[in-house]
């Protein structure tokens, strides 16, 4: 009899995952150090407080990935995803995401003005900025023109693979001021000018795709300068005892958003997590981890002043930086990605 | 029917039953997906799935000037329905493939349309008022081209071509092509790797058969070991070895041979080194098999009849191992056409093979039509080359030993 009970228990244990097709909430973010920090500040405390299970996955962006997830229907395993600005806009228009119900996470008024939208709430405010090794280059580069100057600063450069932001950087290197970049890019001549400028640097470019790569490339000496998420730079300094420096002027400010994938069976849990992450006292712990900005207005007062000065949102760092124009990329990402691929492959 | 034929028949039937699982397996995991890929390359239903009425109505348009008001009405009804289901993006994306800027026309139009259809609206004047693009023939021509259900749009794109409004074929971009260059590059890299592999495999195979059995089996393990290691691991190991401050550069600088590190990675050199290493066993093994079949006394006989080493090699030895070289070369060539991860890790943007672009269109932009078209082109090109090779060399000259 005992044997039978054991057997029954075994069968039940094997069968349960099959019956319980309902899976646990899966949060998808950008991996590496970044997601480690999010886990410490948001995910683990949320699990502790709610006692609810939470799974994680990571990705490297691309609206196509979201499209294929949405097309997968029931076999899509992603619920809450951190997306970039143009992915938010395109995905929302294409119906890849749920239209959010603000009542379920305490309203959108708590976020910085203009950062919450139909399908997304702000997840992270960051900059893509240039980093170099202060131990190798004593009197460091100051601008995009210096990034392009391989005579004064020998060595390879690393940029993120794809047209987004690289065209903006190229125009700034070519002498276009930050506030005129999108005006210039809106014309075909402006796009040609950006590609022509990228052409100059092309033999010296190593492309990166995932957020961990820039610090590895810089650390191994493979490249002399790289673009990077601003938060990864002090994190690498702390973890590996490096002396990497950030160039703030000409950095590009971005806002990532949390979205709920269309038809997610875990949308209720996802809303709870969004609500949790939006609490000022939870948000306030975020900048200390990776020097990224907070998106909740009330949390800003809780960030210590000396820390606030290192954030992409600090007024002195914002001066001369450029905010990503998602509208431009929504219209042009397909066409410019194709042109960029053709250009890069030559 | 006599006794023996019926026995023979039942043996044949039993034999067929035995291979039936294999046949079914191949059918299910090889031929069906392949057929699916070929179908995706010519199927074009993105637009008709979102705008069925428009696609039906535009059939009656002759392609000149502007279509009849009925077509405008169909667009309005379709887009209002798409606004409700949030599917307009699918149609917008398909039209944007054809003519960039149409994505914003569709999305802007959808944003400004009412939530429900009201009768009596004159859409032929309303739509151009919402976005002037509706008053020009270009958008209608794009819709007509994308109406499906079949089209050569993706296949033409795979050759950097497209149809102009008149229906004739022309270059897709003024600034040159992408995929034709990539296809040529893929074949050049595969050919280079094949040549290097054969040149390296000949002495390696000869060493394997001429040394004693102990050394030979050790060498065999050295040769086969990489085959049992994942391609990803081997490619990543080459990153460590070849990088700027990697093993090779550090060694060469330390012994004073070079002053500046060599550029061995993120370029063609890195791709060729790693691909050669990964594919070398596929060249060595067939050549080894062919060499084993050459009787040792033939070369001795040639020597005793007065032929020098070179003459012996070219007149006696080489003709007999040629089937092995052919087989090894063909294996390496066809395998290297499909490599994706190695060039991705070790090459620059200009060293990616066609499979990279298939993966890029499958997972990054999710343009499955184009990905399927590129896959079909690679498949067809491989078959053509194989057929040409058989034609020239003859199938009996390819042997695995």
CSV table of C-alpha atoms in Angstrom, one decimal, chain B residues 266 271 340-348 351-352 356:
chain,number,residue,atom,x,y,z
B,266,UNK,CA,36.8,41.0,-35.9
B,271,UNK,CA,36.8,34.0,-39.5
B,340,UNK,CA,26.6,31.5,-38.5
B,341,UNK,CA,28.0,31.6,-34.9
B,342,UNK,CA,31.7,31.6,-35.9
B,343,UNK,CA,31.7,34.6,-38.2
B,344,UNK,CA,29.4,36.4,-35.7
B,345,UNK,CA,31.9,36.0,-32.9
B,346,UNK,CA,35.1,36.4,-34.8
B,347,UNK,CA,34.2,38.5,-37.9
B,348,UNK,CA,33.5,42.2,-38.5
B,351,UNK,CA,32.6,39.2,-42.8
B,352,UNK,CA,29.1,37.9,-42.1
B,356,UNK,CA,23.7,35.7,-40.4
